[in-house]
CSV table of C-alpha atoms in Angstrom, one decimal:
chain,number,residue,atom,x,y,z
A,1,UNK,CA,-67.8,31.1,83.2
A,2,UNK,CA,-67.5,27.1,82.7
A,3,UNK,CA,-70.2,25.2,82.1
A,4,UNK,CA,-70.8,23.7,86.0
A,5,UNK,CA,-70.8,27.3,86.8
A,6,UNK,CA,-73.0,28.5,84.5
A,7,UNK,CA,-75.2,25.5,85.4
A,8,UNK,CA,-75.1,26.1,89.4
A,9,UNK,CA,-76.0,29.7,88.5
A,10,UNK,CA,-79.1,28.6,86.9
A,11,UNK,CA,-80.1,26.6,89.3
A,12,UNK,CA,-79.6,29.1,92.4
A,13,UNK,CA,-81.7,31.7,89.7
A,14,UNK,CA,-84.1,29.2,89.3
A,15,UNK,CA,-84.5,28.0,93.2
A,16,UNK,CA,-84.9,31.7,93.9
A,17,UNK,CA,-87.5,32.3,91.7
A,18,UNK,CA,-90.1,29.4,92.7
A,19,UNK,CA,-89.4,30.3,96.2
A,20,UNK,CA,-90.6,33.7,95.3
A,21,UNK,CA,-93.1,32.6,93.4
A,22,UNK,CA,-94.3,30.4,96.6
A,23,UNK,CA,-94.5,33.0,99.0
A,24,UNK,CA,-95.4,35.6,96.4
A,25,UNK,CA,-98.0,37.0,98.7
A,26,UNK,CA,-95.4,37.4,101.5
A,27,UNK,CA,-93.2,39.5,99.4
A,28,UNK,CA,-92.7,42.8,100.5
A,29,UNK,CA,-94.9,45.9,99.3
A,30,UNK,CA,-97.1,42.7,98.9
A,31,UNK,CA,-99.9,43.2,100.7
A,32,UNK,CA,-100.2,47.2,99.9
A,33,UNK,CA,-100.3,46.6,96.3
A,34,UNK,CA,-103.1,44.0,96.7
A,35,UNK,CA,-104.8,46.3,98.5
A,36,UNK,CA,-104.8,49.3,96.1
A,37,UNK,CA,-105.4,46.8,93.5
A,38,UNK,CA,-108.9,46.4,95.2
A,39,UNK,CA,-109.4,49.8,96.1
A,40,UNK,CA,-108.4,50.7,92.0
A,41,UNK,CA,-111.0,48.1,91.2
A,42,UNK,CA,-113.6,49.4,93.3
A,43,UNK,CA,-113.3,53.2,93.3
A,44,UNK,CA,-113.7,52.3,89.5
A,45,UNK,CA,-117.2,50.0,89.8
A,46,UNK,CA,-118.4,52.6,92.4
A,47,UNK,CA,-117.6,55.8,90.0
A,48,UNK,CA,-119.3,53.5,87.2
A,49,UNK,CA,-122.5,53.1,89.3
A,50,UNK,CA,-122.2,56.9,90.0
A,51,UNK,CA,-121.6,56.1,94.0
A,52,UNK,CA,-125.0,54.1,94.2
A,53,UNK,CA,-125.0,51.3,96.9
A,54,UNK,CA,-125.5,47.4,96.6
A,55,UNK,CA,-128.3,47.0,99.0
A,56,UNK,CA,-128.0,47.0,102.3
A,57,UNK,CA,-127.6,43.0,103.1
A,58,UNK,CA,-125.7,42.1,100.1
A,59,UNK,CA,-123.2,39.4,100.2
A,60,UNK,CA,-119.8,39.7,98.5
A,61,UNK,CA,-117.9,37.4,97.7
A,62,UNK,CA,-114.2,37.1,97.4
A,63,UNK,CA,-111.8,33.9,96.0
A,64,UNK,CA,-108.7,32.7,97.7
A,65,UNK,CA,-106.6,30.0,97.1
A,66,UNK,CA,-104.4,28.3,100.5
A,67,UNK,CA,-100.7,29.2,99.4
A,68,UNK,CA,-97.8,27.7,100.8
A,69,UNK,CA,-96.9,31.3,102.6
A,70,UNK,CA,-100.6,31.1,104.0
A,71,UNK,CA,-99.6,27.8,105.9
A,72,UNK,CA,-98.5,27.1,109.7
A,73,UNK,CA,-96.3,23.9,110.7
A,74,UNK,CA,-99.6,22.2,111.2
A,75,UNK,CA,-99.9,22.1,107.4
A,76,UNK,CA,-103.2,24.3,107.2
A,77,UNK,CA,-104.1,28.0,107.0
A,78,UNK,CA,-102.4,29.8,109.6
A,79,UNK,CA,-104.7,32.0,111.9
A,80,UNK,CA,-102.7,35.6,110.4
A,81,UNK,CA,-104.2,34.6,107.3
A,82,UNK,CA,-107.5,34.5,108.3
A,83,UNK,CA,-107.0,38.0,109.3
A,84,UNK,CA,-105.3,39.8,106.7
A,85,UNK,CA,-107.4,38.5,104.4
A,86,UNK,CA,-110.7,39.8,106.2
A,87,UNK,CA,-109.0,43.7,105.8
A,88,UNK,CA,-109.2,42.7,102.0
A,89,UNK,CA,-112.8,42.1,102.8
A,90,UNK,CA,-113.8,44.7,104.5
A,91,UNK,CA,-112.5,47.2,102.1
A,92,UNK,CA,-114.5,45.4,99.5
A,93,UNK,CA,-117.9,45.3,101.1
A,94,UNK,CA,-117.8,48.8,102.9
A,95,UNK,CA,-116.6,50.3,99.4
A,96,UNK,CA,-119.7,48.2,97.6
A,97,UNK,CA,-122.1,49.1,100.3
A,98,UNK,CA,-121.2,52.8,101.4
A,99,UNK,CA,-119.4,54.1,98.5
A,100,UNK,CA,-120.7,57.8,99.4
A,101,UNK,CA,-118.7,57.9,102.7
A,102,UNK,CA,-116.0,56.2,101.9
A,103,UNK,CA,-115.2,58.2,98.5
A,104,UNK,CA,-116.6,61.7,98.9
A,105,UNK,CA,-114.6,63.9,100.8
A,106,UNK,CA,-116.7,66.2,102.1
A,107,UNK,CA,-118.4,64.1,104.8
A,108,UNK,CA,-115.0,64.1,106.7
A,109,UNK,CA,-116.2,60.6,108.1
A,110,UNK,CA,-113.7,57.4,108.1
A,111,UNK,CA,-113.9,53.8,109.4
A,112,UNK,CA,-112.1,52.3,111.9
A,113,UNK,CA,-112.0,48.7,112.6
A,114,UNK,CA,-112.1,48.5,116.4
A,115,UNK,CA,-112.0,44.6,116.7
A,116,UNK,CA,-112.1,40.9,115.1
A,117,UNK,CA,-113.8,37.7,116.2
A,118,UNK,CA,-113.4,34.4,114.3
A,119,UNK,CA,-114.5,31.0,115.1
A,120,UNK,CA,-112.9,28.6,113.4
A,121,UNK,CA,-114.6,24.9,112.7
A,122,UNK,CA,-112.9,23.1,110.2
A,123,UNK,CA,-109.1,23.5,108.6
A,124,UNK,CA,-108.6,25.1,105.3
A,125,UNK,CA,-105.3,22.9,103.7
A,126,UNK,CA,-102.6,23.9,101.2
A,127,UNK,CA,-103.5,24.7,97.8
A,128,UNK,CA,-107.5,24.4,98.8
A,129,UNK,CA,-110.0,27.0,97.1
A,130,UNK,CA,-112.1,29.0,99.4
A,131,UNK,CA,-114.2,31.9,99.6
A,132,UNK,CA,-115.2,34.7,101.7
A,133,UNK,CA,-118.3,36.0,102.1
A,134,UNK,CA,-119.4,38.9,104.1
A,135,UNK,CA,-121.8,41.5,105.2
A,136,UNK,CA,-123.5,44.0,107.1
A,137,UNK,CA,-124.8,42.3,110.6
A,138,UNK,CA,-126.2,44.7,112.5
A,139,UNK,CA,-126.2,47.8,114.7
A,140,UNK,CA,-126.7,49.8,117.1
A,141,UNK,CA,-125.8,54.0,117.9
A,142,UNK,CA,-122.1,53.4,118.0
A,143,UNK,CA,-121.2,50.0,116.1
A,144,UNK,CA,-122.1,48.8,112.7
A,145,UNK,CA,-121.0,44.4,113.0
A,146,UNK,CA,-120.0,42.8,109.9
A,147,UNK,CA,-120.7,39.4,109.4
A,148,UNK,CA,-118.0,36.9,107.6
A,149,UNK,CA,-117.7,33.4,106.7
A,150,UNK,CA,-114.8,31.8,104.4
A,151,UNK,CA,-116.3,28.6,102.4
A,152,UNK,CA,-115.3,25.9,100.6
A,153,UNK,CA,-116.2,22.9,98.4
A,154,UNK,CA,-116.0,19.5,99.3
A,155,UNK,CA,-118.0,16.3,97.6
A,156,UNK,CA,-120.3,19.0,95.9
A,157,UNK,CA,-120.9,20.4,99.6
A,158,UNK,CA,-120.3,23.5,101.1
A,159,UNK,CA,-118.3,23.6,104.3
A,160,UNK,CA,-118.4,26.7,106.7
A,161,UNK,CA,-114.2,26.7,107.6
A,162,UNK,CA,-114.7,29.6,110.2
A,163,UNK,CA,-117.3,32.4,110.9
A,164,UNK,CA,-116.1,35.8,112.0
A,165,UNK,CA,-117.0,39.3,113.0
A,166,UNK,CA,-115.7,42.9,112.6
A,167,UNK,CA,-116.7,45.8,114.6
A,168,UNK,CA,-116.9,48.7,113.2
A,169,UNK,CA,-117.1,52.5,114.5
A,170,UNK,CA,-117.4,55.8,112.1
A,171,UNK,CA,-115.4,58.8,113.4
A,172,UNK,CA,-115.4,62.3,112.0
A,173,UNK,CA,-112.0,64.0,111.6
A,174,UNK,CA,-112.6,65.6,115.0
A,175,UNK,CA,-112.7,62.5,116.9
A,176,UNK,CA,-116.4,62.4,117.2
A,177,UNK,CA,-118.8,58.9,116.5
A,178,UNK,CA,-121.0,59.3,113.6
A,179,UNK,CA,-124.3,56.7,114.3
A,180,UNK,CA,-124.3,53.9,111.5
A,181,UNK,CA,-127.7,55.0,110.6
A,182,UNK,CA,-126.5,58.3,109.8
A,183,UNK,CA,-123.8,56.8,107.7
A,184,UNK,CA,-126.2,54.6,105.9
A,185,UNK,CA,-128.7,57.1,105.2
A,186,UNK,CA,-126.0,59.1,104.1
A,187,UNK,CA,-125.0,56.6,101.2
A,188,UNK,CA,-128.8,56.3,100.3
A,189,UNK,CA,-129.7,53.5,101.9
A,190,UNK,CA,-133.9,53.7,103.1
A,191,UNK,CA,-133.9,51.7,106.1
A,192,UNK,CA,-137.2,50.0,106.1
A,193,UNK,CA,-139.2,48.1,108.7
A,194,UNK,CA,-138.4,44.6,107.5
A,195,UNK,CA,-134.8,46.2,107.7
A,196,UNK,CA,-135.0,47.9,111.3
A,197,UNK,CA,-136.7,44.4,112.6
A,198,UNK,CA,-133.7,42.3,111.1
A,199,UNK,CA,-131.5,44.6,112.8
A,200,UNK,CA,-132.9,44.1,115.9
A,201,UNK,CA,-133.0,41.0,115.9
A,202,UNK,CA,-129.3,40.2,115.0
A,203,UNK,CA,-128.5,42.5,117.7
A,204,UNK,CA,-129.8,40.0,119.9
A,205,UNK,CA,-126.8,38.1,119.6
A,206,UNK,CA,-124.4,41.5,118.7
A,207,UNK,CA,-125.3,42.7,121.3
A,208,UNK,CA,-123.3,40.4,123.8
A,209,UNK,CA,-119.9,40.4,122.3
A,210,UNK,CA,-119.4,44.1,123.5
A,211,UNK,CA,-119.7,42.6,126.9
A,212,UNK,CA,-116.0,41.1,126.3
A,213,UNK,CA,-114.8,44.7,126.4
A,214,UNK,CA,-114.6,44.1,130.4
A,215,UNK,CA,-111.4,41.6,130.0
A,216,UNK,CA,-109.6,45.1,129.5
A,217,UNK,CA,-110.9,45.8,133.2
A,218,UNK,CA,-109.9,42.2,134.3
A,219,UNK,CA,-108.6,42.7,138.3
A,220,UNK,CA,-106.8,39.2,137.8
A,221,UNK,CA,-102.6,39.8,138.3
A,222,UNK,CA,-101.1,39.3,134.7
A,223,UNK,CA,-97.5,39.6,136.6
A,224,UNK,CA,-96.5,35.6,137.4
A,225,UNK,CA,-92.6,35.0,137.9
A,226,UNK,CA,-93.3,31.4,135.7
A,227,UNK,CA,-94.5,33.0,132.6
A,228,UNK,CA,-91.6,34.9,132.6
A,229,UNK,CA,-88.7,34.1,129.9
């Protein structure tokens, strides 16, 4: 091969691999192996603390950093983003805070994420550090809430980027809903009053948001001959 050749081939080798390299995280099998990474680290930690539970309204915390395959043509985080990486967040606070249920077999009981909120207040930019923090809200005899927030720094100030919410339901194998109480009692978790009043009051505000569940009832025609392409 002559030397220009050679040279053009290194190049086009080269160009491919930072463009890998900047969307590594879109890559394909990309988000399954992050996610078993987690689980790996977890199942680990949890097996180490022989299946005992963080308490109840422990935060944890995750690091990102704002890729260039985590961007939209408005140069910040896109809004996908914010959602993926909440599934990476959830695995990590209901394996840190229910290990029992989610590990051991035997209970037959699995979580289903039956819907996502987020509010989003300021931009996260390209290459910007943040963090998410998250967890347990509330509840009530059907849906345990998770609470989120992804943070960053900014002149030595934290700045709240978005705020968002997961609903949560437990199911058995059989299709039936397993109370959230039940499931935390099950992982040893003694809910106290102090814990049963800041329940409560949470759900004050909880509470509401299952009252968007009537859009999926909304009488208003979706069928409009200008929407259509």
């Amino acid at each position: 091969m002559s030397s220009p050749l050679r040279t053009s081939a290194a190049v086009a080798a080269g160009s491919g691999i930072l463009l890998g390299l900047a969307h590594l995280k879109s890559l394909p099998m990309a988000y399954t192996v992050r996610s078993w990474l987690i689980l790996r680290s977890l199942v680990k930690r949890a097996k180490a603390n022989q299946l005992n539970p963080d308490p109840l309204f422990s935060v944890v915390s995750l690091n990102h950093r704002c890729y260039w395959d985590d961007i939209d043509y408005n140069q910040h985080m896109n809004n996908s983003t914010y959602n993926k990486n909440l599934d990476f967040s959830r695995i990590y606070l209901l394996y840190t805070i229910l290990p029992r249920v989610m590990m051991e077999p035997d209970h037959h009981i699995f979580a289903h994420n039956a819907g996502v909120l987020t509010l989003f207040k300021k931009e996260i930019a390209p290459l910007q550090r943040y963090t998410i923090q998250s967890r347990i809200w509330t509840w009530n005899n059907k849906w345990l809430w998770l609470q989120h927030r992804f943070v960053f720094t900014r002149d030595n100030k934290q700045v709240v980027a978005c705020i968002a919410v997961s609903k949560i339901v437990f199911k058995r194998t059989s299709g039936k809903t397993v109370a959230p109480a039940h499931v935390l009692e099950l992982c040893g978790h003694e809910l106290k009053v102090e814990d049963e009043n800041r329940r409560a009051r949470e759900w004050e505000i909880a509470g509401h948001l299952l009252e968007l569940d009537v859009m999926f009832k909304n009488p208003e025609d979706w069928d409009s001959p200008l929407a259509k392409l």
